[in-house]
Amino acid sequence: MNLKKLNKTQRAAVQAIDGPILIFAGAGSGKTRVLTHKMYHLIKEEDYKPENILAVTFTNKAAREMKERVMGLLNENELPITIGTFHSVCARILRSESKHLGLTPQFAIYDVQDQLDLLKIILRDLDVKKDQINPNQARNQISYLKNKMITPKSQKRKARTIIEKKVAEIYEVYQKSLKQNEALDFDDLLLYPIEIFNNFPKVLLKYQRKWKYILVDEYQDTNRPQFFFLTKLSEKHQNICVVGDDDQSIYGWRGADIANILDFEKFFPSCRIFTLEKNYRSTQQILDAATSVVTHNDRRAQKVLEAENGSGELLGLIETRDELEESDAIISALEKEIKIQKRTFSDFAVLYRTNAQSRVLEDSFRRLGIPYNLIGSIRFYERKEVKDILAYLKLVINLKDTVSLRRVVNFPARGIGMKTMDKCVIRAKEERIELFDVLKNADKLSIRGKQSDALKRFYKLIKKYHSLRNKLSASELSRSLVEEAGVLSQFKMSTEVEDKERYENAIELLNSIDDFSSRKPNAQLSDFLEEVSLLTDIDHWNDSDNRVTLMTVHSSKGLEFPIVFISGLDEGLFPLYNSLENKEDLEEERRLFYVALTRAQERVFLLYATNRRRMGGENMLGMPSRFISEIPKKYLDRIEFQSALTRRVIRGSMRRSTKVKVTRTVTTFDDFKVGDMVEHSIFGIGKIMVLSGTGENQRVGVIFKDGTKKKLIVKYANLTKIN
């Protein structure tokens, strides 16, 4: 293999094989290239079989890209190398070894909503009031304890306060309920392989022999269970290579432990360390600004990033009066970049600290017809109608899944309410049988005949498809089941606009199952359900769409864009108020800002507001984030944005200013007609094809020269009529 395309340090890291290896990979330093070339090197030069290599990362998108790159290097269409997320790898192990846990291989994987549905039932049964502990608080507490590898028994012993004792009780009942439902949550996927490895040494040895070389991406984001999982797997051969950047450790709130990477040498004393400092993404101005901020953190590995892309432009700093003016300033800068630099919408990303900040941006973008992708909105697979159909499929696979059973037993409506289900639960406990089996003899319950018949019909339907689960393809089974259950007809017959959308979403789900069956002809429905359950927001993101990307900084990890806007840089918002009194939390917020800055390839705009509406609708006076003051002034170009009509631009030193007048077209409503040629500040020249409404409600449909079709509100579109 020709390694000349790699720099000296990258090449050394790729060729270092025997024993533990730690690679500190600064932002944009080519860590994926190093990892993929290392896998190539292991197979081609070191005689490792592909099936003896395990590579783990944190998103399906990253895993998929990594596998494609390795196959490209090897010129192979298929490769038996295991490349996946921690959760998918662990799920695969558990499907094979489930008998050691007293589970069947068809166990369900509960997502957040499934967990909350189960906890609602548990809290009700334990008579826990919502103002004491709500389902979301209970879920977070349980997840925290699992990340610390604290069992229900341990928590019971150490609990002191009334709340702690109640959480321990809920945790215990929750785990028992999961087992009864033949279900695992995401945390269990990581914990149970460790339990199996500890209790069954032969199973551990089997996987140690299988995976003789282990590579780990984004190692700074690993938590305690992931650390123990990797340590167990690698202790026989000691061939483990971890890649990460401590400056990008931003998931402490969900259990990630930065000590895993900073103390790697303590855990593996014989390790060799490489530091990748050559940056291939950003300009030097961006890197220096980012480094100047993150060096305020005490605990970090020293690294000095050197840009391959030259010095670049200063970082734009914009003060606005409120969040509305902030969105206007973003659009104004975006317009300028499109006009002058000939940018496309996909060149831009707007990053923010919290999801709530997207609303004002969305409103502004919609009014002006600017296309955007919102990452972090309700995901397709989390929409109610989609979750309902998935619950049917989960129940067909696993008859013990009471959460799915409760969700769909009255969908479509069968006249089966909560009281009826409570009677079923009582009967199941009395007779010590599964809840689903109670439905078979529903006529023995003290309920009306119609309800009894409905329950028995539902039982027969699910039982029928349960018996067909291994005889039909995932596609055939799901389409037939959904049709027979009456899900599609319910939406199709409805006159409600929402139901039309629900029908389309249901069809889209069935199409996705068709695609899955085409991709994996030998796979079963349970495989599809597992794939869906492990998807993340980023897995749905399509960077080929010509749209502005809106997302939280957390969601942007691992991505890059030519131009990045970081909005909401107010003290108390970024960093968040609750992080200001805790040194570790504040350092994580600083690393988060570092991540935001280093997503940019060419240009960064920093925005803050002196007045911002916060929770409860209250306006609060704002101060610029401390992170702005931690950037030396020599890296900043202050842009003063005053209104939607005029603005002043200050160039060079923050003390000097020059005023630039900007004129905007003031539209006279009802002045347009079909056939008029118009000019838009972003889309250029186009022709009005459709016209509706009058006055401030006037809307136009325009086809622009490049073929783009847009429906615009005249009030906001700033259209100029061309005579």
XYZ file of C-alpha atoms in Angstrom:
723
model
C 0.000 0.000 0.000
C 1.176 3.484 -0.822
C 1.241 5.464 2.435
C 2.752 8.570 0.860
C -0.615 10.356 0.974
C -0.459 10.196 4.770
C 1.647 12.667 6.729
C 4.563 11.434 8.837
C 2.628 11.071 12.104
C -0.379 9.464 10.406
C 1.912 6.973 8.707
C 3.654 6.087 11.978
C 0.277 5.597 13.710
C -0.946 3.312 10.907
C 2.204 1.147 10.962
C 2.282 0.806 14.766
C 0.589 -2.545 15.395
C 1.617 -4.598 18.410
C 0.244 -3.633 21.810
C -2.021 -0.790 22.992
C -1.985 2.430 20.951
C -3.470 5.824 21.778
C -3.928 8.364 18.991
C -4.822 11.915 20.023
C -6.534 13.202 16.891
C -7.107 16.958 16.856
C -10.201 18.292 15.063
C -10.025 17.721 11.289
C -6.710 15.860 11.513
C -7.779 12.869 9.419
C -8.566 10.303 12.118
C -10.979 8.368 9.901
C -8.280 8.148 7.233
C -5.857 6.782 9.830
C -8.365 4.227 11.121
C -9.348 2.977 7.655
C -5.740 2.808 6.445
C -4.829 0.958 9.628
C -7.494 -1.669 8.914
C -6.173 -1.941 5.343
C -2.622 -2.287 6.684
C -3.665 -4.989 9.164
C -5.268 -7.069 6.391
C -2.765 -6.491 3.573
C 0.547 -6.170 5.397
C 0.076 -7.847 8.794
C -1.929 -10.896 7.627
C -4.930 -10.275 9.849
C -8.133 -11.860 8.614
C -10.960 -9.295 8.214
C -13.213 -11.346 10.509
C -10.597 -10.985 13.297
C -10.899 -7.187 13.349
C -13.444 -5.222 15.373
C -13.965 -1.482 14.877
C -16.447 0.416 17.039
C -17.728 3.968 16.847
C -20.773 5.931 18.039
C -23.061 6.441 15.038
C -24.321 4.160 12.314
C -23.395 6.869 9.797
C -19.743 6.854 10.918
C -19.647 3.038 10.923
C -21.149 2.864 7.434
C -18.710 5.446 6.023
C -15.762 3.683 7.650
C -16.729 0.327 6.155
C -17.217 1.851 2.687
C -13.770 3.459 2.842
C -12.059 0.230 3.891
C -13.809 -1.724 1.138
C -12.748 0.986 -1.321
C -9.104 0.685 -0.227
C -9.254 -3.101 -0.528
C -11.247 -2.963 -3.771
C -13.828 -5.311 -2.262
C -17.623 -5.250 -2.558
C -18.145 -7.112 0.706
C -15.976 -7.553 3.763
C -16.484 -9.807 6.840
C -14.964 -7.173 9.118
C -17.117 -6.114 12.113
C -17.599 -2.336 12.029
C -20.480 -0.958 14.075
C -21.624 1.139 16.992
C -21.111 -0.056 20.558
C -24.844 -0.731 20.810
C -25.096 -2.678 17.538
C -22.021 -4.813 18.338
C -23.322 -5.547 21.835
C -26.801 -6.325 20.490
C -25.213 -8.825 18.089
C -23.372 -10.530 20.956
C -26.533 -10.668 23.061
C -28.644 -12.182 20.255
C -26.114 -15.045 20.181
C -25.603 -15.364 23.927
C -29.077 -14.463 25.240
C -29.556 -17.921 26.797
C -26.939 -16.989 29.420
C -29.290 -14.235 30.591
C -32.439 -16.358 30.470
C -33.655 -14.451 27.389
C -34.696 -15.532 23.907
C -32.819 -14.111 20.885
C -36.036 -12.226 19.968
C -35.792 -9.830 22.919
C -37.118 -6.316 22.286
C -34.969 -3.179 22.473
C -36.863 -0.401 24.224
C -36.270 3.150 23.042
C -36.846 6.220 25.204
C -40.603 6.330 24.576
C -40.972 2.625 25.359
C -39.083 3.185 28.624
C -41.328 6.107 29.560
C -44.475 4.087 28.781
C -43.257 1.282 31.029
C -42.257 3.680 33.817
C -45.699 5.373 33.708
C -47.242 1.998 34.549
C -44.662 1.285 37.268
C -45.070 4.699 38.919
C -48.841 4.301 38.884
C -48.630 0.827 40.436
C -46.235 2.107 43.133
C -48.498 5.109 43.772
C -45.678 7.585 43.044
C -47.010 11.092 42.405
C -45.767 13.074 39.402
C -44.662 15.965 41.617
C -42.482 13.483 43.529
C -40.848 11.619 40.618
C -42.085 11.774 37.020
C -41.311 9.121 34.354
C -38.599 11.197 32.699
C -36.812 11.845 36.007
C -37.018 8.154 36.835
C -35.579 7.203 33.448
C -32.694 9.664 33.789
C -31.891 8.452 37.313
C -31.923 4.806 36.240
C -29.732 5.552 33.216
C -27.277 7.455 35.456
C -27.036 4.491 37.839
C -26.531 2.043 34.973
C -23.779 4.213 33.490
C -22.054 4.060 36.871
C -22.642 0.271 36.845
C -24.699 0.459 40.038
C -27.225 -2.378 40.367
C -30.692 -2.047 41.991
C -29.414 -4.007 45.023
C -26.410 -1.702 45.430
C -28.590 1.386 45.115
C -30.979 -0.023 47.744
C -28.110 -0.516 50.197
C -26.634 2.979 49.729
C -29.941 4.909 49.526
C -30.361 7.346 52.427
C -33.057 9.893 51.559
C -36.729 9.131 50.860
C -36.244 10.030 47.172
C -33.140 7.823 46.844
C -35.011 4.880 48.417
C -37.961 5.433 46.078
C -35.667 5.593 43.029
C -34.040 2.327 44.142
C -37.481 0.706 44.398
C -38.535 1.996 40.960
C -35.203 0.809 39.492
C -35.713 -2.696 40.916
C -39.289 -2.989 39.617
C -38.235 -1.520 36.263
C -35.534 -4.173 35.738
C -37.945 -6.962 36.718
C -40.526 -5.566 34.286
C -37.977 -5.447 31.464
C -37.133 -9.095 32.081
C -40.820 -10.063 32.118
C -41.246 -8.235 28.816
C -38.196 -9.924 27.289
C -36.810 -6.451 26.710
C -33.579 -4.497 27.145
C -32.990 -0.746 27.132
C -29.961 0.945 25.521
C -27.952 0.872 28.761
C -28.617 -2.867 29.186
C -27.151 -3.502 25.727
C -23.794 -2.336 27.101
C -24.055 -3.869 30.572
C -25.205 -7.404 29.830
C -22.246 -8.438 27.610
C -19.956 -7.512 30.524
C -22.096 -9.622 32.856
C -21.854 -12.573 30.462
C -18.067 -12.115 30.082
C -17.655 -12.064 33.884
C -19.845 -15.113 34.540
C -18.991 -17.224 31.506
C -15.212 -17.157 30.806
C -15.578 -19.493 27.809
C -17.887 -17.002 26.104
C -15.368 -14.216 26.719
C -12.563 -16.387 25.309
C -14.680 -17.059 22.217
C -14.913 -13.325 21.399
C -11.280 -12.675 22.344
C -10.276 -15.291 19.790
C -12.709 -13.857 17.260
C -11.553 -10.224 17.562
C -7.772 -10.207 17.797
C -7.449 -6.533 16.928
C -9.771 -3.808 18.237
C -10.043 -0.238 16.969
C -12.124 2.424 18.699
C -13.245 5.744 17.244
C -14.223 8.765 19.380
C -12.725 7.132 22.464
C -13.152 10.327 24.503
C -16.926 9.680 24.487
C -16.774 6.234 26.094
C -18.435 5.634 29.449
C -17.662 3.183 32.242
C -19.486 0.141 30.754
C -17.874 0.729 27.334
C -14.450 0.945 28.993
C -14.951 -2.392 30.762
C -16.351 -3.987 27.595
C -13.239 -2.998 25.624
C -10.869 -3.914 28.457
C -12.367 -7.408 28.726
C -12.210 -8.030 24.984
C -8.632 -6.792 24.610
C -6.995 -8.271 27.716
C -5.857 -11.496 25.966
C -4.061 -9.974 22.946
C -3.610 -6.364 24.192
C -4.027 -5.236 20.588
C -6.258 -2.218 20.991
C -5.970 1.093 19.156
C -8.104 3.996 20.401
C -8.519 7.304 18.592
C -10.019 10.431 20.076
C -9.690 14.045 21.106
C -10.087 15.017 24.747
C -10.928 18.571 23.606
C -14.069 17.140 21.990
C -15.339 15.222 25.006
C -18.887 16.624 25.290
C -21.061 13.821 26.647
C -20.292 13.859 30.362
C -23.994 14.496 31.028
C -24.831 11.063 29.663
C -22.001 9.213 31.378
C -18.934 9.725 29.157
C -15.733 9.790 31.216
C -12.892 11.944 29.872
C -10.523 10.016 32.168
C -10.809 7.023 29.824
C -8.669 8.806 27.228
C -6.559 11.035 29.493
C -5.627 8.094 31.759
C -5.309 5.498 28.980
C -1.597 5.202 29.702
C -2.362 4.264 33.330
C -4.706 1.489 32.246
C -2.319 0.316 29.495
C 1.221 1.188 30.703
C 2.919 -0.246 27.595
C 0.907 1.919 25.191
C 2.427 4.072 22.465
C 1.020 7.579 21.939
C 0.678 9.523 18.671
C -0.671 13.072 18.333
C -2.221 14.200 15.019
C -1.885 17.998 14.820
C -2.088 18.677 11.086
C -5.610 20.009 10.368
C -7.177 19.471 6.916
C -10.569 21.100 7.600
C -10.371 24.622 8.967
C -8.349 27.792 8.503
C -5.645 28.832 10.967
C -7.759 31.760 12.240
C -10.530 29.346 13.273
C -8.103 26.881 14.853
C -6.216 29.540 16.814
C -9.469 31.022 18.096
C -10.733 27.576 19.139
C -7.439 26.672 20.824
C -7.302 29.994 22.693
C -10.649 29.114 24.298
C -10.074 25.459 25.152
C -6.670 26.163 26.746
C -8.618 27.757 29.612
C -9.435 24.170 30.664
C -7.043 22.686 33.208
C -7.184 18.996 32.350
C -6.326 18.361 28.707
C -3.615 16.902 26.516
C -1.477 19.559 24.900
C -1.694 19.856 21.131
C -1.083 22.661 18.621
C -3.173 22.410 15.457
C -1.646 23.552 12.196
C -3.961 24.364 9.275
C -3.274 23.123 5.766
C -5.836 25.600 4.369
C -3.998 28.827 5.155
C -4.851 31.730 7.432
C -8.399 32.466 6.247
C -10.848 35.167 7.349
C -11.447 36.566 10.805
C -14.395 35.286 12.814
C -17.465 37.506 12.412
C -18.924 38.730 15.726
C -22.495 40.067 15.661
C -24.409 41.676 18.524
C -28.189 41.780 18.111
C -31.022 43.183 20.181
C -33.002 39.950 20.500
C -33.486 36.483 19.019
C -35.604 37.865 16.147
C -32.877 40.248 15.062
C -30.365 37.420 15.525
C -32.173 35.273 12.937
C -32.403 38.311 10.635
C -28.655 38.852 10.950
C -27.986 35.211 10.063
C -30.165 35.457 6.952
C -28.541 38.740 5.948
C -25.026 37.251 6.193
C -26.244 34.158 4.351
C -27.642 36.294 1.519
C -24.356 38.151 1.190
C -22.329 34.930 1.016
C -24.654 33.478 -1.640
C -24.500 36.634 -3.768
C -20.807 37.438 -3.497
C -19.195 34.038 -2.936
C -21.738 32.041 -4.987
C -22.487 29.735 -2.069
C -25.227 27.105 -2.001
C -27.599 26.543 0.921
C -25.853 23.308 1.901
C -22.685 25.313 2.620
C -24.284 26.722 5.792
C -24.982 25.338 9.239
C -26.583 27.192 12.143
C -25.600 25.716 15.500
C -27.213 26.420 18.861
C -26.969 25.154 22.445
C -30.588 24.042 22.965
C -33.271 22.705 20.622
C -35.718 25.423 21.705
C -33.600 28.031 19.890
C -34.554 26.606 16.488
C -38.143 27.904 16.520
C -37.359 31.558 15.699
C -34.865 30.474 13.040
C -37.399 28.113 11.468
C -40.055 30.821 11.381
C -37.704 33.220 9.606
C -36.479 30.605 7.134
C -40.024 29.496 6.287
C -41.222 33.064 5.715
C -38.405 33.715 3.270
C -38.632 30.354 1.549
C -35.116 29.309 2.576
C -34.870 25.495 2.527
C -33.474 23.887 5.669
C -32.887 20.548 7.388
C -33.737 20.481 11.073
C -31.737 17.863 12.961
C -33.242 16.936 16.309
C -36.891 17.392 15.413
C -39.316 14.484 15.866
C -37.612 11.716 14.013
C -39.557 9.712 11.466
C -39.448 6.550 13.570
C -40.686 8.464 16.630
C -43.904 9.733 15.011
C -46.981 8.288 16.662
C -48.387 6.432 13.664
C -44.970 4.950 12.890
C -44.430 3.930 16.526
C -47.879 2.303 16.504
C -47.069 0.137 13.485
C -43.648 -0.724 14.915
C -45.380 -1.758 18.161
C -47.530 -4.219 16.171
C -44.381 -5.676 14.621
C -42.558 -5.830 17.973
C -45.488 -7.671 19.555
C -45.599 -10.197 16.718
C -41.930 -10.977 17.358
C -42.138 -10.930 21.169
C -45.514 -11.814 22.726
C -44.202 -10.867 26.179
C -43.757 -7.204 25.167
C -46.525 -5.660 27.288
C -45.534 -2.089 26.405
C -46.207 -2.744 22.717
C -49.355 -4.710 23.605
C -50.814 -1.821 25.607
C -49.927 0.617 22.834
C -51.829 -1.134 20.026
C -54.543 -3.187 21.737
C -56.928 -0.283 21.084
C -55.391 0.944 17.814
C -57.385 1.186 15.617
C -60.102 1.810 18.234
C -61.680 -1.425 19.507
C -63.463 -0.066 22.574
C -60.735 -1.367 24.888
C -59.892 1.209 27.564
C -57.460 1.387 30.481
C -59.944 -0.210 32.931
C -60.269 -3.245 30.689
C -56.502 -3.608 30.468
C -56.220 -3.260 34.262
C -58.576 -6.232 34.603
C -56.388 -8.175 32.188
C -53.280 -7.329 34.230
C -54.957 -8.491 37.467
C -56.009 -11.779 35.820
C -52.456 -12.341 34.493
C -51.041 -11.902 38.006
C -53.675 -14.158 39.595
C -53.135 -16.979 37.117
C -49.393 -16.320 36.728
C -49.613 -16.193 32.965
C -48.478 -13.719 30.332
C -50.673 -10.662 29.773
C -51.078 -11.564 26.112
C -52.430 -15.049 27.013
C -55.209 -13.478 29.086
C -56.721 -12.098 25.861
C -57.331 -15.622 24.550
C -60.004 -16.216 27.184
C -61.257 -12.643 27.494
C -64.842 -13.935 27.931
C -63.847 -15.063 31.445
C -63.250 -11.417 32.405
C -66.047 -9.323 33.886
C -66.284 -7.099 30.799
C -68.879 -6.480 28.107
C -69.275 -8.956 25.261
C -68.127 -6.475 22.597
C -64.879 -5.811 24.462
C -64.357 -9.515 25.041
C -64.834 -10.283 21.338
C -62.481 -7.431 20.380
C -59.738 -8.770 22.665
C -60.101 -12.309 21.278
C -59.962 -11.047 17.661
C -56.845 -9.035 18.509
C -55.299 -12.147 20.127
C -55.995 -14.266 17.015
C -54.571 -11.569 14.711
C -51.280 -11.278 16.600
C -51.016 -15.038 17.134
C -51.532 -15.625 13.387
C -48.670 -13.364 12.397
C -46.473 -14.616 15.255
C -46.680 -18.082 13.679
C -45.825 -16.559 10.270
C -42.862 -14.443 11.506
C -40.220 -16.851 10.177
C -42.170 -17.948 7.106
C -42.732 -14.554 5.478
C -40.229 -11.844 4.598
C -40.220 -8.699 6.756
C -41.881 -6.860 3.877
C -44.655 -9.436 3.274
C -45.481 -9.852 6.950
C -45.633 -6.149 7.798
C -47.790 -5.184 4.785
C -50.239 -8.004 5.390
C -50.466 -7.312 9.136
C -50.996 -3.569 8.776
C -53.683 -4.167 6.151
C -55.532 -6.777 8.203
C -55.310 -4.731 11.410
C -57.087 -1.873 9.627
C -54.345 0.696 10.256
C -54.124 1.935 6.684
C -57.876 2.039 6.066
C -58.366 4.135 9.214
C -56.057 6.848 7.896
C -57.169 6.522 4.282
C -60.886 6.952 5.028
C -60.364 9.959 7.295
C -60.988 13.486 5.988
C -58.571 15.031 8.513
C -55.443 16.625 6.992
C -53.298 15.118 9.769
C -54.523 11.620 8.923
C -53.511 12.071 5.292
C -49.970 12.790 6.494
C -50.168 9.800 8.858
C -51.213 7.585 5.950
C -48.228 8.778 3.924
C -45.904 8.132 6.875
C -47.333 4.625 7.268
C -46.725 3.926 3.562
C -43.207 5.333 3.884
C -42.528 2.964 6.791
C -43.694 -0.002 4.719
C -41.478 1.217 1.875
C -38.507 1.346 4.241
C -39.195 -2.280 5.211
C -39.317 -3.146 1.494
C -35.927 -1.472 1.036
C -34.558 -3.376 4.020
C -35.768 -6.701 2.594
C -34.145 -5.854 -0.736
C -30.842 -4.949 0.942
C -30.876 -7.978 3.212
C -32.953 -10.749 1.557
C -32.090 -13.286 4.274
C -32.844 -10.964 7.180
C -35.977 -11.280 9.296
C -38.397 -8.753 10.750
C -36.527 -8.804 14.083
C -33.388 -7.633 12.255
C -35.271 -4.660 10.823
C -36.637 -3.718 14.257
C -33.145 -3.863 15.742
C -31.730 -1.659 12.971
C -34.477 0.925 13.501
C -34.111 0.947 17.280
C -30.404 1.819 17.019
C -30.743 4.703 14.546
C -29.784 8.231 15.615
C -30.704 11.718 14.346
C -27.528 11.974 12.323
C -28.281 8.696 10.554
C -31.219 10.465 8.886
C -29.240 13.504 7.820
C -28.613 13.819 4.101
C -25.748 16.168 3.276
C -26.515 15.987 -0.454
C -29.687 18.060 0.001
C -29.246 21.714 -0.917
C -30.529 23.013 2.402
C -29.231 25.027 5.337
C -28.633 22.712 8.297
C -30.070 23.673 11.688
C -28.862 21.636 14.651
C -27.569 21.680 18.218
C -23.818 21.703 18.717
C -24.039 18.173 20.155
C -25.632 16.925 16.925
C -22.903 18.570 14.806
C -20.120 16.420 16.230
C -18.133 14.790 13.431
C -19.588 17.031 10.693
C -18.127 19.946 8.755
C -19.498 22.902 6.786
C -17.884 25.746 4.820
C -19.693 28.364 6.928
C -20.954 27.990 10.484
C -23.178 30.345 12.487
C -23.042 29.837 16.264
C -26.116 31.547 17.677
C -27.181 32.271 21.242
C -23.720 33.032 22.621
C -25.202 34.650 25.719
C -23.819 34.022 29.185
C -26.239 31.575 30.808
C -27.295 30.090 27.490
C -23.904 29.050 26.159
C -22.462 28.205 28.629
C -25.665 27.168 30.403
C -26.406 28.715 33.812
C -26.318 25.389 35.633
C -22.733 24.806 34.501
C -21.309 28.062 35.852
C -20.746 26.908 39.436
C -19.250 23.534 38.609
C -15.738 23.472 37.172
C -16.125 20.132 35.346
C -19.432 21.181 33.771
C -18.001 24.522 32.665
C -14.999 22.806 31.090
C -17.363 20.533 29.161
C -19.309 23.586 27.922
C -15.993 25.054 26.778
C -15.171 21.852 24.890
C -18.624 22.047 23.328
C -17.851 25.542 22.052
C -14.540 24.213 20.706
C -16.490 21.556 18.786
C -18.814 24.228 17.367
C -15.907 26.364 16.107
C -14.061 23.443 14.547
C -17.050 22.370 12.434
C -16.258 25.349 10.161
C -14.000 25.018 7.147
C -13.820 28.631 5.961
C -15.853 31.099 7.986
C -17.473 31.415 11.428
C -20.085 33.906 12.628
C -20.616 34.301 16.379
C -23.925 35.831 17.483
C -25.302 36.983 20.836
C -28.334 39.037 21.902
C -28.589 41.765 24.528
C -32.225 40.831 25.138
C -33.612 37.306 24.821
C -36.908 35.677 25.668
C -36.295 32.734 27.988
C -38.491 30.041 29.469
C -41.772 31.374 30.764
C -41.833 34.134 28.147
C -39.722 36.481 30.262
C -37.306 38.852 28.523
C -33.852 38.833 30.039
C -30.978 41.237 29.573
C -28.042 39.393 28.148
C -24.285 39.503 28.333
C -21.928 38.054 25.756
C -20.691 34.567 26.591
C -17.382 34.368 28.460
C -16.176 32.211 25.571
C -16.213 35.277 23.297
C -13.944 37.174 25.697
C -11.589 34.163 25.756
C -10.935 34.671 22.030
C -8.208 37.307 21.472
C -9.604 40.378 19.685
C -7.142 39.950 16.819
C -9.199 36.961 15.592
C -12.536 38.850 15.592
C -14.247 41.046 13.035
C -17.156 42.801 14.711
C -20.273 43.211 12.564
C -22.908 45.466 14.115
C -26.357 44.518 12.912
C -29.051 47.016 13.891
C -32.231 46.115 12.043
C -33.700 44.411 9.038
C -33.351 47.617 7.020
C -29.894 48.969 7.813
C -26.699 47.755 9.360
C -23.197 48.947 10.055
C -20.153 46.818 9.437
C -17.007 47.326 11.454
C -13.848 46.039 9.814
C -10.396 45.330 11.173
C -9.871 46.356 14.767
C -12.878 46.150 17.074
C -12.322 49.833 17.864
C -12.543 51.097 14.270
C -15.788 51.210 12.381
C -17.079 51.962 8.932
C -20.731 52.370 8.103
C -22.162 50.539 5.137
C -25.682 51.405 4.067
C -27.843 48.554 2.952
C -31.067 49.216 1.077
C -33.929 46.776 0.875
C -36.936 46.704 -1.373
C -40.180 47.784 0.252
C -42.944 45.754 -1.368
C -46.326 47.214 -2.251
C -48.885 44.490 -1.706
C -51.281 43.506 -4.499
C -48.781 44.925 -7.008
C -48.002 41.529 -8.574
C -49.766 39.458 -11.195
C -49.217 36.076 -12.821
C -46.501 36.295 -15.459
C -44.507 39.077 -13.750
C -40.732 38.720 -13.721
C -39.288 39.259 -10.241
C -35.908 39.171 -8.514
C -35.238 37.550 -5.134
C -32.112 38.383 -3.097
C -31.151 34.696 -2.808
C -32.846 32.786 -5.623
C -32.262 35.384 -8.339
C -34.667 36.082 -11.247
C -37.891 34.156 -11.645
C -41.437 34.227 -13.012
C -44.677 34.363 -10.995
C -46.790 31.332 -11.944
C -49.395 31.336 -9.160
C -50.909 34.127 -7.067
C -53.218 33.874 -4.042
C -54.484 36.059 -1.210
C -54.436 39.839 -0.887
C -52.680 42.458 1.188
C -50.335 41.093 3.861
C -51.562 37.568 3.160
C -50.593 37.618 -0.494
C -48.603 34.583 -1.631
C -46.827 33.870 -4.915
C -45.566 30.736 -6.591
C -42.340 31.488 -8.482
C -40.186 29.427 -10.843
C -36.616 30.720 -10.848
C -34.112 30.453 -13.701
C -32.313 27.474 -12.197
C -35.590 25.538 -12.025
C -36.167 26.135 -8.305
C -39.868 26.414 -7.427
C -40.842 28.459 -4.369
C -44.032 29.487 -2.599
C -43.341 32.812 -0.912
C -45.178 35.230 1.368
C -44.891 38.604 -0.385
C -44.652 40.474 2.913
C -41.375 38.781 3.763
C -39.949 37.769 0.409
C -38.410 41.155 -0.563
C -39.269 40.607 -4.236
C -38.344 43.226 -6.793
C -40.562 43.508 -9.855
C -38.599 43.589 -13.103
C -40.228 45.753 -15.789
